Amino acid sequence: MTVNLFAPGVGIWSTYPTNLESSKEGYAYKNGTSMAAPFVTGVAALLFSEYVNNSHGLQREEIAEQVKATILTNVNVDSKYFDYCRTGGRLNAEKAMKQVRYKRVMYGFGFSEGTNYWSGKVDLQLEGFDTSDGFEYNEDGILIAKVGYLRFSIGTSRAINVVSPIESSVDITLKNSAGEIVQIGGNDFHRCDVKVGLISNVTYTNRSFSLNTADLPNGEYTLSLSCRSNRKNTSQYSYDSFKFIVNTSTSGCIADGTLITLADGRQVAVETLKGDEYLLVWNMFTGKFDVAPILFIDKEDAKEYQVINLYFSDGTCVKVISEHGFWDFDLNEYVFLRDDAAKYIGHSFNKQSFDAHGNMVYQKVKLVNVEVTTEFTSAWSPVTYSHLCYYVNGMLSMPGATTGLINIFDVDPETMRIDETGYLRDIESYGLFTYEEFAGMYPIPQEIFDAFGGKYLKVALGKGLITPQELGTLIERYSEFWEIA
């Protein structure tokens, strides 16, 4: 690979010296890198202007690095480019511009009286997002933050003052979708005091604050701003707000080449699945192998991912992206193996096998090593109807982002079957959802309600395995697949 990405470079209508016979009018169709480079340069210039306007004091060299990273992580990936460029894709100006990591989210509040004014703004800087996977904007333009920090900075769009200072108090409150206050830095609100002295000399206290998405349950949040400004005997009030969504759940969780066990026992690479196959599953209600159709397959485009390589005692290796659930005999439940999976080394996990008579059985294999690498691959997450589980390289597994949907009932460790006594006790304690009751809270098709074991989610909610807010976010996350299902 000798280049980072591709850009249009064939048959480009471009300016051309008029003293050459090939172009008497000063324009011609040309090919080559001389045609492609200006496209990349133009996108870089657009990004640079966006970052400079909201740079929060970053040096130009730092902004340049951010521009490069934004371009390279927002290409249109295509397999035909894989062997020829590092990103495996071509330039996408629209996608790159949507992922600018600095955004003015509130503005126009403050004080205005004749020629004396202070116009405040709040800028958002996304920190700790290694790639554009860390955030995106939905169709309504609302930011969806996944993993990282949201850093809000109070600043000035413009200000001028003569003789008497303008003094402003900016209070920012964070609330969840239920209208409950979520603390900022241990307080019910964040306060910034602003003073505009002579001409435009502005001073601040508590100018910025950060929110770690890992500390926020998935769901929608609103930042509400209240500003009180005073100058001489004049007081003015102004308000603004900003909505964003936190969704730290992951989707694709196994890499290209992972083998999926079909209903007839054959293993095929996950990327060859069409979605109409039946897969081998484990039925927790019967304690036996079973088969189930694929409900849908969630997929993330090919690019560089952090890959967790899980090595088991029988030589099996599974390549996991973000997280993937495996049945842990030591804990008698599914556990999600992530980049901290080394803490499970020595634990025994469920591996599908055959006995001496050719009968399908399971055995216990130990996790013996974990290595985290960076690889260029796609990320896949099949989901089976009703059971959710399937086998990856022979290992009994669950897709990522199913916390709260699994491990609802106690399981008999000898039979890997739901304990009937505990099951009946839980049903008596918490009850079961009817479809009508559930749909009144979360309007979903009945097929999806049945596919995800919707009636048992009343037990999951009652036990605190998932919150109503987290459940709503999970439903919203996967609603795009309902028509397919």
C-alpha positions as MATLAB code, in Angstrom:
seq = 'MTVNLFAPGVGIWSTYPTNLESSKEGYAYKNGTSMAAPFVTGVAALLFSEYVNNSHGLQREEIAEQVKATILTNVNVDSKYFDYCRTGGRLNAEKAMKQVRYKRVMYGFGFSEGTNYWSGKVDLQLEGFDTSDGFEYNEDGILIAKVGYLRFSIGTSRAINVVSPIESSVDITLKNSAGEIVQIGGNDFHRCDVKVGLISNVTYTNRSFSLNTADLPNGEYTLSLSCRSNRKNTSQYSYDSFKFIVNTSTSGCIADGTLITLADGRQVAVETLKGDEYLLVWNMFTGKFDVAPILFIDKEDAKEYQVINLYFSDGTCVKVISEHGFWDFDLNEYVFLRDDAAKYIGHSFNKQSFDAHGNMVYQKVKLVNVEVTTEFTSAWSPVTYSHLCYYVNGMLSMPGATTGLINIFDVDPETMRIDETGYLRDIESYGLFTYEEFAGMYPIPQEIFDAFGGKYLKVALGKGLITPQELGTLIERYSEFWEIA';
ca = [
       0.000    0.000    0.000;
       1.461    3.348   -1.030;
      -1.458    5.757   -0.464;
      -3.967    6.438    2.309;
      -7.136    6.747    0.239;
      -8.506    7.222   -3.260;
     -10.243   10.269   -4.741;
     -11.769   11.035   -8.193;
      -8.987   11.243  -10.749;
     -10.310   10.065  -14.120;
     -12.051   12.267  -16.665;
     -11.950   15.381  -14.491;
     -12.919   18.645  -16.219;
     -10.186   21.027  -15.170;
      -8.407   24.254  -16.070;
      -5.612   23.875  -18.625;
      -3.021   26.247  -20.136;
      -4.493   27.994  -23.178;
      -1.199   28.101  -25.088;
      -1.365   24.339  -25.662;
      -3.284   23.135  -28.694;
      -5.124   20.481  -26.673;
      -7.130   23.133  -24.856;
      -7.726   26.394  -26.684;
     -10.479   27.404  -24.260;
      -8.443   26.807  -21.087;
     -10.259   23.631  -19.955;
      -9.761   19.923  -20.590;
     -10.593   16.460  -19.241;
      -7.550   15.142  -17.384;
      -6.557   12.064  -15.379;
      -4.153   11.270  -12.571;
      -3.139   12.249   -9.058;
      -2.966   15.897  -10.100;
      -6.731   15.710  -10.515;
      -7.393   13.671   -7.361;
      -5.248   15.707   -4.964;
      -7.335   18.923   -5.216;
     -10.445   17.025   -4.078;
      -8.659   15.930   -0.911;
      -7.190   19.395   -0.427;
     -10.622   20.990   -0.747;
     -12.131   18.702    1.882;
      -9.155   19.365    4.147;
      -9.692   23.111    3.763;
     -13.377   22.803    4.657;
     -12.563   20.749    7.746;
      -9.732   23.063    8.762;
     -12.041   26.090    8.684;
     -14.565   24.280   10.884;
     -11.937   23.263   13.426;
     -10.271   26.692   13.497;
     -13.585   28.404   14.247;
     -14.136   26.144   17.254;
     -10.594   25.105   18.163;
     -10.655   25.871   21.901;
      -7.058   27.030   21.725;
      -5.601   24.078   19.814;
      -2.437   24.772   17.871;
      -2.668   24.644   14.088;
      -0.466   21.554   14.013;
      -2.949   19.778   16.289;
      -5.857   20.878   14.126;
      -4.039   19.552   11.050;
      -3.728   16.141   12.704;
      -7.432   16.218   13.522;
      -8.274   17.107    9.911;
      -6.203   14.171    8.627;
      -7.787   11.736   11.084;
     -11.300   12.907   10.188;
     -10.698   12.385    6.462;
      -9.106    8.956    6.867;
     -11.768    7.567    9.235;
     -14.709    8.682    7.092;
     -14.007    7.179    3.681;
     -16.412    5.078    1.625;
     -14.987    1.603    2.200;
     -14.966   -0.748   -0.799;
     -13.282   -4.167   -0.971;
     -11.774   -3.378   -4.376;
      -9.496   -0.844   -2.670;
      -8.289   -3.130    0.154;
      -5.004   -4.147   -1.498;
      -4.146   -0.680   -2.749;
      -4.631    1.823    0.065;
      -4.435    1.862    3.848;
      -8.035    2.902    4.532;
      -9.557    0.648    1.888;
     -11.799    3.438    0.665;
     -12.341    6.666   -1.266;
     -12.837   10.249   -0.131;
     -16.267   11.189    1.263;
     -16.589   14.917    1.917;
     -20.142   14.798    3.288;
     -19.366   12.042    5.796;
     -16.192   13.784    6.968;
     -17.908   17.133    7.479;
     -20.646   15.500    9.564;
     -18.025   14.140   11.940;
     -16.300   17.406   12.836;
     -15.564   17.012   16.509;
     -16.197   20.603   17.536;
     -19.698   21.942   17.456;
     -21.349   25.143   18.666;
     -24.385   23.867   20.567;
     -25.804   26.960   22.328;
     -25.365   30.622   21.469;
     -26.957   34.072   21.422;
     -27.591   34.331   25.160;
     -26.217   37.131   27.334;
     -26.787   40.894   27.461;
     -27.607   43.543   24.886;
     -28.211   47.242   25.545;
     -27.332   49.711   22.853;
     -23.609   49.488   22.095;
     -22.929   47.402   25.211;
     -23.349   43.689   24.797;
     -22.033   40.219   25.560;
     -23.108   37.388   23.269;
     -22.293   34.031   24.852;
     -21.839   30.625   23.280;
     -21.291   27.020   24.388;
     -19.032   24.853   22.248;
     -18.820   21.076   22.415;
     -15.515   19.274   22.014;
     -15.480   15.476   21.704;
     -12.528   13.984   23.570;
     -11.290   10.422   23.843;
     -13.025    9.284   20.645;
     -10.269    7.436   18.803;
     -12.244    7.281   15.551;
     -15.495    8.611   14.169;
     -17.127    5.410   15.470;
     -17.317    7.181   18.828;
     -20.126    9.473   17.715;
     -22.577   10.174   14.929;
     -25.615   12.330   14.165;
     -29.052   10.853   13.594;
     -31.440   11.978   10.854;
     -32.714   14.776   13.091;
     -29.186   16.115   13.589;
     -29.022   15.006   17.239;
     -25.593   13.913   18.427;
     -25.312   10.256   19.429;
     -22.269    9.803   21.676;
     -20.937    6.317   22.256;
     -17.719    6.152   24.287;
     -15.719    9.198   25.328;
     -15.954   12.626   26.946;
     -18.201   15.536   26.024;
     -16.385   18.750   26.951;
     -18.546   21.873   27.024;
     -16.889   25.298   27.040;
     -18.627   28.607   27.719;
     -17.198   31.391   25.564;
     -17.858   34.663   23.778;
     -19.096   35.232   20.240;
     -18.659   38.990   20.606;
     -18.528   41.530   23.406;
     -18.030   45.245   23.952;
     -18.569   47.428   26.986;
     -17.918   51.013   28.059;
     -17.355   52.195   31.655;
     -19.660   49.831   33.580;
     -18.965   46.067   33.453;
     -21.432   43.463   32.288;
     -21.694   40.641   34.829;
     -23.359   37.382   33.838;
     -24.092   34.152   35.664;
     -24.564   31.103   33.427;
     -26.211   28.046   35.015;
     -26.285   24.776   33.057;
     -28.439   21.859   34.198;
     -28.401   18.302   32.809;
     -31.609   16.249   32.807;
     -32.459   12.787   31.507;
     -35.505   11.941   29.404;
     -37.603   11.526   32.563;
     -36.828   15.106   33.546;
     -34.617   14.051   36.461;
     -31.513   16.099   37.265;
     -28.214   14.378   36.482;
     -25.319   15.811   38.449;
     -22.435   17.580   36.731;
     -19.206   17.128   38.642;
     -21.080   16.228   41.813;
     -23.401   19.254   41.638;
     -26.973   19.710   40.475;
     -25.811   22.362   37.993;
     -22.663   23.945   36.585;
     -22.199   27.683   37.097;
     -19.922   29.951   35.092;
     -19.505   33.620   36.052;
     -18.586   35.992   33.243;
     -17.428   39.606   33.504;
     -17.030   41.903   30.516;
     -14.782   44.817   31.395;
     -13.794   47.817   29.320;
     -14.112   47.323   25.552;
     -14.103   43.490   25.325;
     -11.946   42.281   28.180;
     -13.785   39.090   29.236;
     -12.951   36.965   32.276;
     -14.521   33.647   33.286;
     -14.738   31.302   36.245;
     -15.553   27.583   35.748;
     -15.461   28.046   32.012;
     -15.749   24.352   31.034;
     -16.900   20.954   32.241;
     -16.819   17.391   30.908;
     -19.285   14.516   30.860;
     -18.026   10.948   30.576;
     -20.539    8.929   28.564;
     -19.449    5.834   30.497;
     -20.988    7.421   33.610;
     -24.337    8.103   31.918;
     -26.986    5.424   31.335;
     -27.969    5.102   27.695;
     -30.725    7.507   26.724;
     -31.571   11.071   25.702;
     -30.317   14.060   27.701;
     -30.974   17.794   27.661;
     -28.567   20.521   28.733;
     -30.596   23.557   29.808;
     -28.884   26.928   30.072;
     -30.130   29.854   32.138;
     -28.243   33.148   31.957;
     -28.760   36.214   34.133;
     -26.842   39.350   33.104;
     -26.552   42.710   34.842;
     -25.156   46.110   33.874;
     -25.779   49.147   36.063;
     -29.476   48.869   36.959;
     -30.446   46.645   34.040;
     -30.975   42.855   34.330;
     -31.648   40.532   31.428;
     -32.453   36.807   31.303;
     -31.904   34.335   28.490;
     -32.276   30.603   27.976;
     -31.092   27.884   25.601;
     -30.842   24.096   25.477;
     -29.044   21.274   23.707;
     -30.158   17.660   23.303;
     -27.897   14.663   22.825;
     -28.153   10.891   23.074;
     -25.781    8.527   24.866;
     -25.604    5.038   23.380;
     -22.566    3.120   24.597;
     -23.931   -0.245   23.454;
     -21.904   -1.992   20.770;
     -23.177   -3.790   17.720;
     -20.795   -5.791   15.545;
     -18.816   -8.104   17.797;
     -17.024  -10.811   15.790;
     -14.547  -10.397   12.936;
     -14.403  -11.643    9.360;
     -13.616  -15.354    9.085;
     -15.393  -16.355   12.297;
     -17.142  -19.696   11.735;
     -20.856  -19.942   12.507;
     -22.435  -23.375   13.073;
     -25.487  -24.030   10.911;
     -28.423  -26.202   11.976;
     -26.950  -29.239   10.169;
     -23.597  -28.896   11.952;
     -21.670  -27.334    9.074;
     -19.573  -24.273    9.843;
     -19.497  -21.281    7.493;
     -17.741  -17.910    7.661;
     -19.962  -15.220    9.147;
     -19.516  -12.957    6.118;
     -21.105  -15.616    3.860;
     -24.380  -15.711    5.811;
     -27.359  -14.477    3.816;
     -29.723  -14.123    6.760;
     -32.178  -16.888    5.819;
     -30.232  -19.704    7.474;
     -31.087  -21.692   10.604;
     -28.305  -21.798   13.190;
     -27.394  -24.227   15.942;
     -28.376  -22.774   19.343;
     -28.663  -23.911   22.952;
     -32.165  -24.021   24.388;
     -32.081  -22.994   28.060;
     -35.636  -24.221   28.647;
     -34.959  -27.793   27.478;
     -31.251  -28.032   28.262;
     -30.608  -29.343   24.749;
     -29.207  -28.285   21.393;
     -31.809  -26.654   19.179;
     -32.049  -24.683   15.937;
     -33.353  -21.167   15.298;
     -33.667  -18.839   12.305;
     -31.549  -15.707   12.045;
     -33.580  -12.690   13.138;
     -31.139  -10.179   11.630;
     -27.432   -9.607   11.132;
     -25.939   -6.343   12.368;
     -22.811   -5.348   10.452;
     -20.231   -2.576   10.633;
     -18.106   -1.632    7.605;
     -14.577   -2.902    7.076;
     -11.874   -0.724    8.639;
      -9.289   -0.882   11.398;
     -10.722   -2.223   14.664;
      -9.300   -3.148   18.025;
      -9.609   -6.944   18.002;
      -9.614   -9.070   21.159;
      -8.088  -12.451   20.325;
      -9.391  -15.102   22.732;
      -7.357  -18.313   22.932;
      -8.844  -21.467   24.499;
      -7.206  -24.640   25.772;
      -8.266  -26.788   22.787;
      -6.619  -24.408   20.305;
      -9.764  -22.453   19.443;
      -9.295  -18.725   18.791;
     -12.176  -16.270   18.521;
     -11.647  -12.714   17.283;
     -13.966  -10.333   19.135;
     -14.649   -6.660   18.385;
     -15.847   -4.584   21.354;
     -17.577   -7.409   23.234;
     -19.127  -10.835   22.822;
     -20.884  -13.081   25.324;
     -19.675  -16.611   26.177;
     -21.090  -19.194   28.593;
     -18.843  -19.282   31.662;
     -19.183  -22.532   33.647;
     -17.334  -21.041   36.616;
     -19.892  -18.246   37.010;
     -22.802  -20.247   35.564;
     -23.874  -17.420   33.249;
     -23.000  -15.612   30.045;
     -20.155  -13.140   30.486;
     -19.111  -10.471   27.999;
     -15.466  -10.751   27.017;
     -13.989   -7.369   26.177;
     -10.485   -5.898   26.159;
     -10.241   -6.793   29.867;
     -11.010  -10.463   29.145;
      -7.711  -11.549   30.741;
      -9.496  -11.516   34.114;
     -11.389  -14.619   32.934;
      -8.237  -16.613   32.107;
      -8.582  -20.032   33.728;
     -12.387  -20.015   33.516;
     -14.103  -22.849   31.642;
     -16.361  -22.094   28.677;
     -18.881  -24.087   26.630;
     -17.564  -25.646   23.395;
     -19.746  -27.687   21.042;
     -18.189  -31.091   20.241;
     -19.024  -34.735   19.412;
     -18.748  -37.888   21.512;
     -17.295  -41.225   20.393;
     -20.621  -42.184   18.822;
     -20.897  -39.026   16.780;
     -23.510  -37.456   19.017;
     -23.384  -33.704   19.490;
     -22.280  -32.780   23.010;
     -20.550  -29.908   24.746;
     -17.273  -29.849   26.606;
     -15.464  -27.420   28.871;
     -12.453  -25.536   27.488;
     -10.445  -22.984   29.420;
      -9.548  -19.471   28.360;
      -5.738  -19.516   28.348;
      -4.657  -16.245   26.715;
      -5.914  -12.880   25.494;
      -4.167  -10.642   22.961;
      -5.441   -7.257   21.772;
      -4.423   -6.290   18.242;
      -5.444   -3.819   15.549;
      -6.764   -5.401   12.364;
      -8.541   -4.362    9.193;
     -11.807   -6.294    9.205;
     -15.599   -6.024    9.326;
     -17.674   -6.450   12.471;
     -20.631   -8.839   12.559;
     -23.388   -9.629   15.025;
     -26.023  -12.209   14.027;
     -29.046  -12.526   16.329;
     -31.242  -15.652   16.410;
     -34.997  -15.667   16.919;
     -36.081  -16.256   20.530;
     -32.748  -17.717   21.732;
     -30.403  -14.889   20.600;
     -27.388  -17.235   20.983;
     -25.343  -19.143   18.357;
     -21.950  -20.834   18.067;
     -18.773  -18.998   16.984;
     -15.843  -21.281   16.138;
     -17.752  -23.866   18.167;
     -18.088  -21.690   21.282;
     -21.578  -21.049   22.700;
     -22.002  -17.290   22.528;
     -24.299  -14.283   22.722;
     -24.118  -11.106   20.594;
     -22.957   -7.906   22.239;
     -25.357   -5.262   23.586;
     -27.726   -7.862   25.049;
     -27.157   -7.024   28.710;
     -30.542   -7.228   30.426;
     -31.932   -9.586   27.792;
     -29.960  -12.613   29.028;
     -29.053  -14.207   32.394;
     -32.575  -13.398   33.587;
     -33.180  -16.746   35.322;
     -30.986  -19.057   37.402;
     -29.581  -22.047   35.520;
     -28.898  -25.570   36.769;
     -25.101  -25.927   36.283;
     -25.335  -29.689   35.697;
     -27.872  -29.538   32.877;
     -27.500  -25.956   31.560;
     -31.264  -25.721   31.883;
     -33.232  -22.942   33.565;
     -33.937  -23.904   37.178;
     -37.685  -24.504   37.298;
     -38.128  -23.617   40.965;
     -36.304  -20.328   40.629;
     -38.107  -19.606   37.365;
     -41.553  -20.014   38.936;
     -40.492  -17.961   41.960;
     -39.336  -15.096   39.738;
     -42.539  -15.179   37.680;
     -44.599  -15.037   40.860;
     -42.518  -12.158   42.223;
     -42.329   -9.972   39.117;
     -44.951  -11.211   36.656;
     -44.816  -11.353   32.863;
     -45.505   -8.714   30.238;
     -48.401   -9.201   27.872;
     -47.726   -7.868   24.395;
     -50.393   -5.190   24.813;
     -48.881   -4.026   28.087;
     -45.358   -3.905   26.676;
     -46.412   -2.219   23.420;
     -48.105    0.485   25.469;
     -44.666    1.363   26.847;
     -42.548    0.520   23.794;
     -44.511    0.379   20.497;
     -42.865   -2.542   18.689;
     -44.211   -5.307   16.414;
     -45.363   -8.450   18.227;
     -42.863  -10.523   16.228;
     -40.035   -8.548   17.801;
     -41.647   -8.835   21.238;
     -41.710  -12.618   20.843;
     -38.267  -12.793   19.250;
     -36.567  -11.076   22.195;
     -38.520  -12.874   24.916;
     -40.424   -9.688   25.667;
     -42.650  -11.245   28.323;
     -39.622  -12.031   30.495;
     -38.368   -8.449   30.445;
     -40.725   -7.643   33.328;
     -38.542   -9.984   35.416;
     -35.355   -8.356   34.073;
     -36.695   -4.909   34.970;
     -37.845   -6.107   38.373;
     -34.432   -7.577   39.166;
     -32.687   -4.395   38.023;
     -30.849   -6.159   35.183;
     -31.889   -3.353   32.845;
     -33.577    0.015   33.368;
     -36.633    1.236   31.421;
     -34.418    3.921   29.872;
     -31.759    1.409   28.803;
     -34.422   -0.868   27.360;
     -35.899    1.995   25.352;
     -32.479    2.899   23.966;
     -31.796   -0.733   23.041;
     -35.119   -0.990   21.217;
     -34.391    2.236   19.342;
     -30.908    0.971   18.456;
     -32.253   -2.173   16.741;
     -35.515   -0.805   15.342;
     -33.883   -0.397   11.919;
     -33.977   -4.205   11.518;
     -37.674   -4.680   12.208;
     -38.752   -4.459    8.597;
     -36.098   -7.029    7.678;
     -37.303   -9.284   10.466;
];
